[in-house]
């Protein structure tokens, strides 16, 4: 934990990845020196057409914000998912809806076109 704190002092950002899958301890969440909470794609993929995960995702976003964290949703593939996440207050979304993984040169071209 001391090393993580040292990295933060040096300007590194620490993220909790794949939150909601595997071993995600709520009791430890508030003690970790993380600035970002990433919601796993397993939750995001079921936003539309199923709505069963929507209250869970809203709660995770609210929890992350209450702990002063930026919340990122992984695996966004549709505009409907993006719209839900925006309305739920998610800070950042990533996934194929925006772009497939790109090589550096491809990313530079994409940024030039979007600028």
PDB file of C-alpha atoms in Angstrom:
ATOM      1  CA  UNK A   1       0.000   0.000   0.000  1.00  0.00           C
ATOM      2  CA  UNK A   2       2.917   2.341   0.699  1.00  0.00           C
ATOM      3  CA  UNK A   3       4.181   1.893  -2.864  1.00  0.00           C
ATOM      4  CA  UNK A   4       0.757   2.772  -4.288  1.00  0.00           C
ATOM      5  CA  UNK A   5       0.676   5.919  -2.168  1.00  0.00           C
ATOM      6  CA  UNK A   6       4.172   6.861  -3.361  1.00  0.00           C
ATOM      7  CA  UNK A   7       3.066   6.420  -6.976  1.00  0.00           C
ATOM      8  CA  UNK A   8       0.073   8.699  -6.398  1.00  0.00           C
ATOM      9  CA  UNK A   9       2.352  11.360  -4.909  1.00  0.00           C
ATOM     10  CA  UNK A  10       4.433  11.142  -8.099  1.00  0.00           C
ATOM     11  CA  UNK A  11       1.300  11.846 -10.158  1.00  0.00           C
ATOM     12  CA  UNK A  12       0.250   8.327 -11.105  1.00  0.00           C
ATOM     13  CA  UNK A  13      -3.453   7.566 -11.248  1.00  0.00           C
ATOM     14  CA  UNK A  14      -4.595   4.280  -9.710  1.00  0.00           C
ATOM     15  CA  UNK A  15      -7.681   2.501 -11.087  1.00  0.00           C
ATOM     16  CA  UNK A  16      -9.701  -0.393  -9.717  1.00  0.00           C
ATOM     17  CA  UNK A  17     -10.299  -2.482 -12.839  1.00  0.00           C
ATOM     18  CA  UNK A  18     -13.136  -4.951 -13.550  1.00  0.00           C
ATOM     19  CA  UNK A  19     -15.146  -3.845 -10.523  1.00  0.00           C
ATOM     20  CA  UNK A  20     -18.111  -6.109  -9.888  1.00  0.00           C
ATOM     21  CA  UNK A  21     -16.526  -9.362 -11.014  1.00  0.00           C
ATOM     22  CA  UNK A  22     -14.422 -11.803  -9.073  1.00  0.00           C
ATOM     23  CA  UNK A  23     -13.466 -10.617  -5.611  1.00  0.00           C
ATOM     24  CA  UNK A  24     -14.713  -7.062  -5.190  1.00  0.00           C
ATOM     25  CA  UNK A  25     -14.727  -6.213  -1.511  1.00  0.00           C
ATOM     26  CA  UNK A  26     -16.887  -3.230  -0.637  1.00  0.00           C
ATOM     27  CA  UNK A  27     -15.204  -3.021   2.760  1.00  0.00           C
ATOM     28  CA  UNK A  28     -11.803  -2.480   1.137  1.00  0.00           C
ATOM     29  CA  UNK A  29     -13.039  -0.117  -1.563  1.00  0.00           C
ATOM     30  CA  UNK A  30     -12.964   2.952   0.672  1.00  0.00           C
ATOM     31  CA  UNK A  31      -9.458   2.181   1.941  1.00  0.00           C
ATOM     32  CA  UNK A  32      -7.776   1.818  -1.454  1.00  0.00           C
ATOM     33  CA  UNK A  33      -6.004   4.940  -2.726  1.00  0.00           C
ATOM     34  CA  UNK A  34      -7.632   4.734  -6.159  1.00  0.00           C
ATOM     35  CA  UNK A  35      -8.894   7.660  -8.195  1.00  0.00           C
ATOM     36  CA  UNK A  36     -10.793   5.629 -10.800  1.00  0.00           C
ATOM     37  CA  UNK A  37     -13.355   2.837 -10.591  1.00  0.00           C
ATOM     38  CA  UNK A  38     -13.864   0.808 -13.776  1.00  0.00           C
ATOM     39  CA  UNK A  39     -17.164  -1.066 -14.190  1.00  0.00           C
ATOM     40  CA  UNK A  40     -16.600  -4.425 -15.851  1.00  0.00           C
ATOM     41  CA  UNK A  41     -17.975  -5.055 -19.333  1.00  0.00           C
ATOM     42  CA  UNK A  42     -19.978  -8.010 -17.978  1.00  0.00           C
ATOM     43  CA  UNK A  43     -22.389  -5.483 -16.436  1.00  0.00           C
ATOM     44  CA  UNK A  44     -22.341  -3.032 -19.334  1.00  0.00           C
ATOM     45  CA  UNK A  45     -23.086  -5.692 -21.961  1.00  0.00           C
ATOM     46  CA  UNK A  46     -26.401  -6.489 -20.270  1.00  0.00           C
ATOM     47  CA  UNK A  47     -27.706  -2.916 -20.041  1.00  0.00           C
ATOM     48  CA  UNK A  48     -29.735  -3.277 -23.225  1.00  0.00           C
ATOM     49  CA  UNK A  49     -31.949  -5.249 -23.880  1.00  0.00           C
ATOM     50  CA  UNK A  50     -31.975  -6.486 -20.275  1.00  0.00           C
ATOM     51  CA  UNK A  51     -32.516  -3.936 -17.549  1.00  0.00           C
ATOM     52  CA  UNK A  52     -31.662  -6.137 -14.574  1.00  0.00           C
ATOM     53  CA  UNK A  53     -28.153  -4.663 -14.185  1.00  0.00           C
ATOM     54  CA  UNK A  54     -29.162  -1.029 -14.543  1.00  0.00           C
ATOM     55  CA  UNK A  55     -29.860  -0.423 -10.804  1.00  0.00           C
ATOM     56  CA  UNK A  56     -26.559  -2.115  -9.929  1.00  0.00           C
ATOM     57  CA  UNK A  57     -24.644   0.058 -12.387  1.00  0.00           C
ATOM     58  CA  UNK A  58     -26.351   3.208 -11.081  1.00  0.00           C
ATOM     59  CA  UNK A  59     -25.406   2.198  -7.527  1.00  0.00           C
ATOM     60  CA  UNK A  60     -21.773   1.517  -8.485  1.00  0.00           C
ATOM     61  CA  UNK A  61     -21.543   4.911 -10.216  1.00  0.00           C
ATOM     62  CA  UNK A  62     -23.007   6.647  -7.148  1.00  0.00           C
ATOM     63  CA  UNK A  63     -20.667   4.702  -4.847  1.00  0.00           C
ATOM     64  CA  UNK A  64     -17.613   5.612  -6.900  1.00  0.00           C
ATOM     65  CA  UNK A  65     -18.590   9.278  -6.952  1.00  0.00           C
ATOM     66  CA  UNK A  66     -19.282   9.303  -3.207  1.00  0.00           C
ATOM     67  CA  UNK A  67     -15.721   8.039  -2.675  1.00  0.00           C
ATOM     68  CA  UNK A  68     -14.350  10.799  -4.897  1.00  0.00           C
ATOM     69  CA  UNK A  69     -13.552   8.485  -7.793  1.00  0.00           C
ATOM     70  CA  UNK A  70     -13.973   8.955 -11.505  1.00  0.00           C
ATOM     71  CA  UNK A  71     -16.144   6.132 -12.906  1.00  0.00           C
ATOM     72  CA  UNK A  72     -15.348   4.419 -16.209  1.00  0.00           C
ATOM     73  CA  UNK A  73     -17.588   1.878 -17.967  1.00  0.00           C
ATOM     74  CA  UNK A  74     -15.816  -0.764 -20.046  1.00  0.00           C
ATOM     75  CA  UNK A  75     -17.200  -2.560 -23.080  1.00  0.00           C
ATOM     76  CA  UNK A  76     -19.670  -0.008 -24.463  1.00  0.00           C
ATOM     77  CA  UNK A  77     -20.831  -1.304 -27.841  1.00  0.00           C
ATOM     78  CA  UNK A  78     -24.145   0.437 -28.551  1.00  0.00           C
ATOM     79  CA  UNK A  79     -25.582   3.936 -28.447  1.00  0.00           C
ATOM     80  CA  UNK A  80     -28.304   2.691 -26.081  1.00  0.00           C
ATOM     81  CA  UNK A  81     -25.639   1.605 -23.577  1.00  0.00           C
ATOM     82  CA  UNK A  82     -23.851   4.944 -23.970  1.00  0.00           C
ATOM     83  CA  UNK A  83     -27.097   6.868 -23.423  1.00  0.00           C
ATOM     84  CA  UNK A  84     -27.905   4.926 -20.265  1.00  0.00           C
ATOM     85  CA  UNK A  85     -24.415   5.470 -18.854  1.00  0.00           C
ATOM     86  CA  UNK A  86     -24.543   9.207 -19.601  1.00  0.00           C
ATOM     87  CA  UNK A  87     -27.947   9.488 -17.900  1.00  0.00           C
ATOM     88  CA  UNK A  88     -26.620   7.515 -14.912  1.00  0.00           C
ATOM     89  CA  UNK A  89     -23.738   9.963 -14.493  1.00  0.00           C
ATOM     90  CA  UNK A  90     -20.876   7.769 -15.667  1.00  0.00           C
ATOM     91  CA  UNK A  91     -17.792   9.917 -16.293  1.00  0.00           C
ATOM     92  CA  UNK A  92     -16.105   7.973 -19.097  1.00  0.00           C
ATOM     93  CA  UNK A  93     -17.104   5.109 -21.382  1.00  0.00           C
ATOM     94  CA  UNK A  94     -14.814   2.967 -23.474  1.00  0.00           C
ATOM     95  CA  UNK A  95     -15.468   0.234 -25.991  1.00  0.00           C
ATOM     96  CA  UNK A  96     -16.033  -0.680 -29.619  1.00  0.00           C
ATOM     97  CA  UNK A  97     -18.854   1.876 -29.875  1.00  0.00           C
ATOM     98  CA  UNK A  98     -16.103   4.502 -30.000  1.00  0.00           C
ATOM     99  CA  UNK A  99     -13.330   2.569 -31.721  1.00  0.00           C
ATOM    100  CA  UNK A 100     -11.685  -0.790 -32.042  1.00  0.00           C
ATOM    101  CA  UNK A 101      -8.118  -1.031 -30.658  1.00  0.00           C
ATOM    102  CA  UNK A 102      -5.801   0.980 -32.890  1.00  0.00           C
ATOM    103  CA  UNK A 103      -2.097   1.139 -33.622  1.00  0.00           C
ATOM    104  CA  UNK A 104      -0.403   4.433 -32.758  1.00  0.00           C
ATOM    105  CA  UNK A 105      -0.370   5.594 -36.377  1.00  0.00           C
ATOM    106  CA  UNK A 106      -4.078   4.830 -36.818  1.00  0.00           C
ATOM    107  CA  UNK A 107      -4.895   6.670 -33.597  1.00  0.00           C
ATOM    108  CA  UNK A 108      -2.960   9.734 -34.736  1.00  0.00           C
ATOM    109  CA  UNK A 109      -4.924   9.786 -38.012  1.00  0.00           C
ATOM    110  CA  UNK A 110      -8.222   9.408 -36.161  1.00  0.00           C
ATOM    111  CA  UNK A 111      -7.368  12.277 -33.830  1.00  0.00           C
ATOM    112  CA  UNK A 112      -6.383  14.484 -36.763  1.00  0.00           C
ATOM    113  CA  UNK A 113      -9.730  13.822 -38.467  1.00  0.00           C
ATOM    114  CA  UNK A 114     -11.700  14.469 -35.248  1.00  0.00           C
ATOM    115  CA  UNK A 115      -9.786  17.674 -34.396  1.00  0.00           C
TER     116      UNK A 115
END
